[in-house]
Amino acid sequence: MLSPLQQDALKEFMNITIGQAGNVLSEMVNQKVRLEVPEVYLLQKLESSEAGERLSGYLTGHVVSSVLRFEIGCNGVARLVFPRDKGKLLVNLLLDDEPLYSGENGENGFSETDTDAMKEVGNVLLNVIVGSLGNLLETRIEYSLPEVEFLYLCDGEQRPDLCDGYYTLVIRNTFVVSDTRIEGAIFVMLCLDSAVQLLGKIDELLVELYG
């Protein structure tokens, strides 16, 4: 859906935005947290493109998702998603716990403290991303409190909250903590009007960059 130039401009915008979130997380946990954005897409249907198919394959099985619901001209949902074991590893690194995955904390392997930590990571990251989109689109945003969900996604199953009639901003992101790299993905569901506005703002960024 994005041209190569539009994709580059959006990726640069998101790198700056997510870098800000990394600084906030670093201060919270008193250690360096670096965030990278290797890929950014704007998709109408997740399974209708090669990029979407790769992401669908990556996010199959048990996953943990920090969820932020918002209103940006229409109702939307933003999700930070990890394979469950990767999410647990990230939480352990941020809390400076032993990086072990165990069922001792319950069926999902997360203690209440782990779940709260994942919620806070999503709160910081998703608020920064959705807030930056609101600033870019020059519109006010209403937020909900973040939630954490544990899901099981079957191969080929529709991804959560990625529905017909909506466009989805997909951001592949990598957390780097203590030299450990943990890959996840961010999904921001937008209605048609917001997606069209976003494309227009991306084109404005291109004019600023290249004239």
PDB file of N, CA and C in Angstrom, residues 31-102:
ATOM      1  N   GLN A  31      18.239   1.087  33.381  1.00  0.00           N
ATOM      2  CA  GLN A  31      19.215   0.435  32.516  1.00  0.00           C
ATOM      3  C   GLN A  31      18.878   0.789  31.074  1.00  0.00           C
ATOM      4  N   LYS A  32      19.857   0.629  30.196  1.00  0.00           N
ATOM      5  CA  LYS A  32      19.666   1.036  28.809  1.00  0.00           C
ATOM      6  C   LYS A  32      18.711   0.088  28.095  1.00  0.00           C
ATOM      7  N   VAL A  33      17.667   0.661  27.512  1.00  0.00           N
ATOM      8  CA  VAL A  33      16.722  -0.086  26.679  1.00  0.00           C
ATOM      9  C   VAL A  33      16.721   0.576  25.304  1.00  0.00           C
ATOM     10  N   ARG A  34      17.176  -0.151  24.318  1.00  0.00           N
ATOM     11  CA  ARG A  34      17.205   0.389  22.955  1.00  0.00           C
ATOM     12  C   ARG A  34      16.112  -0.266  22.123  1.00  0.00           C
ATOM     13  N   LEU A  35      15.406   0.529  21.352  1.00  0.00           N
ATOM     14  CA  LEU A  35      14.333   0.022  20.505  1.00  0.00           C
ATOM     15  C   LEU A  35      14.677   0.285  19.045  1.00  0.00           C
ATOM     16  N   GLU A  36      14.509  -0.733  18.227  1.00  0.00           N
ATOM     17  CA  GLU A  36      14.790  -0.621  16.802  1.00  0.00           C
ATOM     18  C   GLU A  36      13.534  -0.941  16.006  1.00  0.00           C
ATOM     19  N   VAL A  37      13.433  -0.346  14.824  1.00  0.00           N
ATOM     20  CA  VAL A  37      12.286  -0.574  13.935  1.00  0.00           C
ATOM     21  C   VAL A  37      12.809  -1.048  12.582  1.00  0.00           C
ATOM     22  N   PRO A  38      12.914  -2.364  12.386  1.00  0.00           N
ATOM     23  CA  PRO A  38      13.432  -2.852  11.100  1.00  0.00           C
ATOM     24  C   PRO A  38      12.444  -2.743   9.953  1.00  0.00           C
ATOM     25  N   GLU A  39      11.131  -2.800  10.253  1.00  0.00           N
ATOM     26  CA  GLU A  39      10.137  -2.802   9.182  1.00  0.00           C
ATOM     27  C   GLU A  39       8.866  -2.086   9.624  1.00  0.00           C
ATOM     28  N   VAL A  40       8.243  -1.358   8.690  1.00  0.00           N
ATOM     29  CA  VAL A  40       6.962  -0.695   8.924  1.00  0.00           C
ATOM     30  C   VAL A  40       6.087  -0.903   7.694  1.00  0.00           C
ATOM     31  N   TYR A  41       4.817  -1.244   7.919  1.00  0.00           N
ATOM     32  CA  TYR A  41       3.880  -1.437   6.810  1.00  0.00           C
ATOM     33  C   TYR A  41       2.551  -0.783   7.160  1.00  0.00           C
ATOM     34  N   LEU A  42       1.795  -0.430   6.132  1.00  0.00           N
ATOM     35  CA  LEU A  42       0.396  -0.060   6.291  1.00  0.00           C
ATOM     36  C   LEU A  42      -0.399  -1.008   5.408  1.00  0.00           C
ATOM     37  N   LEU A  43      -1.173  -1.886   6.042  1.00  0.00           N
ATOM     38  CA  LEU A  43      -1.845  -2.964   5.326  1.00  0.00           C
ATOM     39  C   LEU A  43      -3.355  -2.851   5.476  1.00  0.00           C
ATOM     40  N   GLN A  44      -4.063  -3.246   4.420  1.00  0.00           N
ATOM     41  CA  GLN A  44      -5.520  -3.288   4.510  1.00  0.00           C
ATOM     42  C   GLN A  44      -5.980  -4.609   5.100  1.00  0.00           C
ATOM     43  N   LYS A  45      -5.340  -5.701   4.688  1.00  0.00           N
ATOM     44  CA  LYS A  45      -5.611  -7.014   5.277  1.00  0.00           C
ATOM     45  C   LYS A  45      -4.271  -7.673   5.541  1.00  0.00           C
ATOM     46  N   LEU A  46      -4.104  -8.192   6.745  1.00  0.00           N
ATOM     47  CA  LEU A  46      -2.801  -8.716   7.145  1.00  0.00           C
ATOM     48  C   LEU A  46      -2.347  -9.861   6.260  1.00  0.00           C
ATOM     49  N   GLU A  47      -3.285 -10.748   5.879  1.00  0.00           N
ATOM     50  CA  GLU A  47      -2.889 -11.927   5.129  1.00  0.00           C
ATOM     51  C   GLU A  47      -2.805 -11.686   3.626  1.00  0.00           C
ATOM     52  N   SER A  48      -3.069 -10.445   3.170  1.00  0.00           N
ATOM     53  CA  SER A  48      -3.156 -10.189   1.737  1.00  0.00           C
ATOM     54  C   SER A  48      -1.846  -9.732   1.126  1.00  0.00           C
ATOM     55  N   SER A  49      -0.757  -9.774   1.871  1.00  0.00           N
ATOM     56  CA  SER A  49       0.529  -9.349   1.342  1.00  0.00           C
ATOM     57  C   SER A  49       1.614 -10.278   1.858  1.00  0.00           C
ATOM     58  N   GLU A  50       2.746 -10.242   1.187  1.00  0.00           N
ATOM     59  CA  GLU A  50       3.876 -11.068   1.619  1.00  0.00           C
ATOM     60  C   GLU A  50       4.320 -10.680   3.021  1.00  0.00           C
ATOM     61  N   ALA A  51       4.344  -9.361   3.298  1.00  0.00           N
ATOM     62  CA  ALA A  51       4.733  -8.896   4.634  1.00  0.00           C
ATOM     63  C   ALA A  51       3.761  -9.404   5.683  1.00  0.00           C
ATOM     64  N   GLY A  52       2.469  -9.341   5.363  1.00  0.00           N
ATOM     65  CA  GLY A  52       1.466  -9.816   6.305  1.00  0.00           C
ATOM     66  C   GLY A  52       1.571 -11.294   6.567  1.00  0.00           C
ATOM     67  N   GLU A  53       1.862 -12.059   5.535  1.00  0.00           N
ATOM     68  CA  GLU A  53       2.003 -13.502   5.701  1.00  0.00           C
ATOM     69  C   GLU A  53       3.192 -13.833   6.598  1.00  0.00           C
ATOM     70  N   ARG A  54       4.291 -13.084   6.455  1.00  0.00           N
ATOM     71  CA  ARG A  54       5.461 -13.314   7.315  1.00  0.00           C
ATOM     72  C   ARG A  54       5.119 -13.030   8.771  1.00  0.00           C
ATOM     73  N   LEU A  55       4.403 -11.939   9.006  1.00  0.00           N
ATOM     74  CA  LEU A  55       4.031 -11.596  10.371  1.00  0.00           C
ATOM     75  C   LEU A  55       3.053 -12.595  10.956  1.00  0.00           C
ATOM     76  N   SER A  56       2.126 -13.076  10.122  1.00  0.00           N
ATOM     77  CA  SER A  56       1.163 -14.066  10.603  1.00  0.00           C
ATOM     78  C   SER A  56       1.875 -15.332  11.044  1.00  0.00           C
ATOM     79  N   GLY A  57       2.897 -15.733  10.279  1.00  0.00           N
ATOM     80  CA  GLY A  57       3.654 -16.918  10.652  1.00  0.00           C
ATOM     81  C   GLY A  57       4.448 -16.721  11.924  1.00  0.00           C
ATOM     82  N   TYR A  58       4.973 -15.503  12.104  1.00  0.00           N
ATOM     83  CA  TYR A  58       5.770 -15.194  13.290  1.00  0.00           C
ATOM     84  C   TYR A  58       4.903 -15.188  14.545  1.00  0.00           C
ATOM     85  N   LEU A  59       3.690 -14.649  14.426  1.00  0.00           N
ATOM     86  CA  LEU A  59       2.799 -14.539  15.581  1.00  0.00           C
ATOM     87  C   LEU A  59       1.772 -15.656  15.554  1.00  0.00           C
ATOM     88  N   THR A  60       2.253 -16.865  15.721  1.00  0.00           N
ATOM     89  CA  THR A  60       1.400 -18.044  15.775  1.00  0.00           C
ATOM     90  C   THR A  60       1.704 -18.796  17.063  1.00  0.00           C
ATOM     91  N   GLY A  61       0.673 -19.335  17.692  1.00  0.00           N
ATOM     92  CA  GLY A  61       0.852 -20.041  18.951  1.00  0.00           C
ATOM     93  C   GLY A  61       0.519 -19.130  20.119  1.00  0.00           C
ATOM     94  N   HIS A  62       1.156 -19.366  21.267  1.00  0.00           N
ATOM     95  CA  HIS A  62       0.890 -18.576  22.471  1.00  0.00           C
ATOM     96  C   HIS A  62       1.570 -17.214  22.365  1.00  0.00           C
ATOM     97  N   VAL A  63       0.793 -16.148  22.537  1.00  0.00           N
ATOM     98  CA  VAL A  63       1.337 -14.792  22.498  1.00  0.00           C
ATOM     99  C   VAL A  63       0.824 -14.019  23.706  1.00  0.00           C
ATOM    100  N   VAL A  64       1.568 -12.966  24.061  1.00  0.00           N
ATOM    101  CA  VAL A  64       1.121 -12.028  25.084  1.00  0.00           C
ATOM    102  C   VAL A  64       0.995 -10.671  24.415  1.00  0.00           C
ATOM    103  N   SER A  65      -0.079  -9.964  24.746  1.00  0.00           N
ATOM    104  CA  SER A  65      -0.384  -8.710  24.063  1.00  0.00           C
ATOM    105  C   SER A  65      -0.770  -7.643  25.074  1.00  0.00           C
ATOM    106  N   SER A  66      -0.084  -6.502  25.003  1.00  0.00           N
ATOM    107  CA  SER A  66      -0.483  -5.326  25.768  1.00  0.00           C
ATOM    108  C   SER A  66      -1.360  -4.479  24.853  1.00  0.00           C
ATOM    109  N   VAL A  67      -2.560  -4.143  25.316  1.00  0.00           N
ATOM    110  CA  VAL A  67      -3.592  -3.559  24.454  1.00  0.00           C
ATOM    111  C   VAL A  67      -3.971  -2.161  24.940  1.00  0.00           C
ATOM    112  N   LEU A  68      -4.019  -1.226  24.004  1.00  0.00           N
ATOM    113  CA  LEU A  68      -4.455   0.138  24.299  1.00  0.00           C
ATOM    114  C   LEU A  68      -5.566   0.507  23.316  1.00  0.00           C
ATOM    115  N   ARG A  69      -6.722   0.837  23.853  1.00  0.00           N
ATOM    116  CA  ARG A  69      -7.833   1.260  22.997  1.00  0.00           C
ATOM    117  C   ARG A  69      -7.880   2.790  22.991  1.00  0.00           C
ATOM    118  N   PHE A  70      -8.188   3.350  21.822  1.00  0.00           N
ATOM    119  CA  PHE A  70      -8.128   4.800  21.679  1.00  0.00           C
ATOM    120  C   PHE A  70      -9.165   5.272  20.669  1.00  0.00           C
ATOM    121  N   GLU A  71      -9.356   6.575  20.643  1.00  0.00           N
ATOM    122  CA  GLU A  71     -10.229   7.189  19.644  1.00  0.00           C
ATOM    123  C   GLU A  71      -9.439   8.275  18.939  1.00  0.00           C
ATOM    124  N   ILE A  72      -9.241   8.115  17.630  1.00  0.00           N
ATOM    125  CA  ILE A  72      -8.484   9.064  16.826  1.00  0.00           C
ATOM    126  C   ILE A  72      -9.314   9.349  15.573  1.00  0.00           C
ATOM    127  N   GLY A  73     -10.430  10.054  15.773  1.00  0.00           N
ATOM    128  CA  GLY A  73     -11.374  10.254  14.684  1.00  0.00           C
ATOM    129  C   GLY A  73     -12.368   9.106  14.593  1.00  0.00           C
ATOM    130  N   CYS A  74     -11.943   7.925  15.028  1.00  0.00           N
ATOM    131  CA  CYS A  74     -12.804   6.745  15.122  1.00  0.00           C
ATOM    132  C   CYS A  74     -12.175   5.838  16.173  1.00  0.00           C
ATOM    133  N   ASN A  75     -12.891   4.810  16.583  1.00  0.00           N
ATOM    134  CA  ASN A  75     -12.341   3.891  17.570  1.00  0.00           C
ATOM    135  C   ASN A  75     -11.212   3.074  16.953  1.00  0.00           C
ATOM    136  N   GLY A  76     -10.160   2.872  17.706  1.00  0.00           N
ATOM    137  CA  GLY A  76      -9.031   2.079  17.226  1.00  0.00           C
ATOM    138  C   GLY A  76      -8.430   1.267  18.352  1.00  0.00           C
ATOM    139  N   VAL A  77      -7.536   0.378  17.988  1.00  0.00           N
ATOM    140  CA  VAL A  77      -6.858  -0.486  18.953  1.00  0.00           C
ATOM    141  C   VAL A  77      -5.383  -0.550  18.587  1.00  0.00           C
ATOM    142  N   ALA A  78      -4.526  -0.428  19.584  1.00  0.00           N
ATOM    143  CA  ALA A  78      -3.088  -0.617  19.388  1.00  0.00           C
ATOM    144  C   ALA A  78      -2.646  -1.790  20.249  1.00  0.00           C
ATOM    145  N   ARG A  79      -1.830  -2.659  19.672  1.00  0.00           N
ATOM    146  CA  ARG A  79      -1.354  -3.845  20.391  1.00  0.00           C
ATOM    147  C   ARG A  79       0.161  -3.973  20.249  1.00  0.00           C
ATOM    148  N   LEU A  80       0.805  -4.234  21.376  1.00  0.00           N
ATOM    149  CA  LEU A  80       2.196  -4.681  21.390  1.00  0.00           C
ATOM    150  C   LEU A  80       2.166  -6.176  21.638  1.00  0.00           C
ATOM    151  N   VAL A  81       2.710  -6.960  20.702  1.00  0.00           N
ATOM    152  CA  VAL A  81       2.551  -8.413  20.747  1.00  0.00           C
ATOM    153  C   VAL A  81       3.914  -9.097  20.701  1.00  0.00           C
ATOM    154  N   PHE A  82       4.068 -10.109  21.560  1.00  0.00           N
ATOM    155  CA  PHE A  82       5.258 -10.962  21.565  1.00  0.00           C
ATOM    156  C   PHE A  82       4.834 -12.423  21.617  1.00  0.00           C
ATOM    157  N   PRO A  83       5.626 -13.318  21.034  1.00  0.00           N
ATOM    158  CA  PRO A  83       5.481 -14.722  21.430  1.00  0.00           C
ATOM    159  C   PRO A  83       5.610 -14.784  22.949  1.00  0.00           C
ATOM    160  N   ARG A  84       4.824 -15.621  23.599  1.00  0.00           N
ATOM    161  CA  ARG A  84       4.731 -15.571  25.062  1.00  0.00           C
ATOM    162  C   ARG A  84       6.086 -15.735  25.744  1.00  0.00           C
ATOM    163  N   ASP A  85       6.920 -16.646  25.257  1.00  0.00           N
ATOM    164  CA  ASP A  85       8.214 -16.851  25.908  1.00  0.00           C
ATOM    165  C   ASP A  85       9.117 -15.634  25.747  1.00  0.00           C
ATOM    166  N   LYS A  86       9.015 -14.938  24.595  1.00  0.00           N
ATOM    167  CA  LYS A  86       9.822 -13.731  24.386  1.00  0.00           C
ATOM    168  C   LYS A  86       9.337 -12.595  25.284  1.00  0.00           C
ATOM    169  N   GLY A  87       8.019 -12.504  25.467  1.00  0.00           N
ATOM    170  CA  GLY A  87       7.485 -11.495  26.372  1.00  0.00           C
ATOM    171  C   GLY A  87       7.940 -11.713  27.798  1.00  0.00           C
ATOM    172  N   LYS A  88       7.962 -12.975  28.216  1.00  0.00           N
ATOM    173  CA  LYS A  88       8.421 -13.306  29.565  1.00  0.00           C
ATOM    174  C   LYS A  88       9.902 -12.973  29.734  1.00  0.00           C
ATOM    175  N   LEU A  89      10.703 -13.266  28.704  1.00  0.00           N
ATOM    176  CA  LEU A  89      12.130 -12.948  28.759  1.00  0.00           C
ATOM    177  C   LEU A  89      12.338 -11.443  28.875  1.00  0.00           C
ATOM    178  N   LEU A  90      11.579 -10.666  28.106  1.00  0.00           N
ATOM    179  CA  LEU A  90      11.703  -9.207  28.172  1.00  0.00           C
ATOM    180  C   LEU A  90      11.386  -8.699  29.572  1.00  0.00           C
ATOM    181  N   VAL A  91      10.302  -9.185  30.152  1.00  0.00           N
ATOM    182  CA  VAL A  91       9.918  -8.758  31.497  1.00  0.00           C
ATOM    183  C   VAL A  91      11.007  -9.111  32.504  1.00  0.00           C
ATOM    184  N   ASN A  92      11.562 -10.321  32.401  1.00  0.00           N
ATOM    185  CA  ASN A  92      12.623 -10.728  33.323  1.00  0.00           C
ATOM    186  C   ASN A  92      13.837  -9.815  33.217  1.00  0.00           C
ATOM    187  N   LEU A  93      14.202  -9.452  31.987  1.00  0.00           N
ATOM    188  CA  LEU A  93      15.354  -8.577  31.787  1.00  0.00           C
ATOM    189  C   LEU A  93      15.092  -7.186  32.355  1.00  0.00           C
ATOM    190  N   LEU A  94      13.896  -6.666  32.134  1.00  0.00           N
ATOM    191  CA  LEU A  94      13.572  -5.330  32.630  1.00  0.00           C
ATOM    192  C   LEU A  94      13.479  -5.294  34.147  1.00  0.00           C
ATOM    193  N   LEU A  95      13.003  -6.399  34.751  1.00  0.00           N
ATOM    194  CA  LEU A  95      12.889  -6.478  36.214  1.00  0.00           C
ATOM    195  C   LEU A  95      14.164  -6.994  36.863  1.00  0.00           C
ATOM    196  N   ASP A  96      15.145  -7.339  36.021  1.00  0.00           N
ATOM    197  CA  ASP A  96      16.417  -7.885  36.503  1.00  0.00           C
ATOM    198  C   ASP A  96      16.213  -9.179  37.271  1.00  0.00           C
ATOM    199  N   ASP A  97      15.263 -10.009  36.791  1.00  0.00           N
ATOM    200  CA  ASP A  97      15.025 -11.329  37.362  1.00  0.00           C
ATOM    201  C   ASP A  97      15.797 -12.374  36.576  1.00  0.00           C
ATOM    202  N   GLU A  98      15.873 -13.579  37.126  1.00  0.00           N
ATOM    203  CA  GLU A  98      16.484 -14.677  36.391  1.00  0.00           C
ATOM    204  C   GLU A  98      15.674 -14.945  35.128  1.00  0.00           C
ATOM    205  N   PRO A  99      16.322 -14.986  33.949  1.00  0.00           N
ATOM    206  CA  PRO A  99      15.589 -15.157  32.686  1.00  0.00           C
ATOM    207  C   PRO A  99      15.113 -16.581  32.477  1.00  0.00           C
ATOM    208  N   LEU A 100      14.224 -17.037  33.346  1.00  0.00           N
ATOM    209  CA  LEU A 100      13.695 -18.395  33.245  1.00  0.00           C
ATOM    210  C   LEU A 100      12.215 -18.336  32.928  1.00  0.00           C
ATOM    211  N   TYR A 101      11.763 -19.266  32.103  1.00  0.00           N
ATOM    212  CA  TYR A 101      10.331 -19.359  31.794  1.00  0.00           C
ATOM    213  C   TYR A 101       9.801 -20.599  32.486  1.00  0.00           C
ATOM    214  N   SER A 102       8.780 -20.440  33.299  1.00  0.00           N
ATOM    215  CA  SER A 102       8.278 -21.560  34.082  1.00  0.00           C
ATOM    216  C   SER A 102       6.775 -21.448  34.232  1.00  0.00           C
TER     217      SER A 102
END
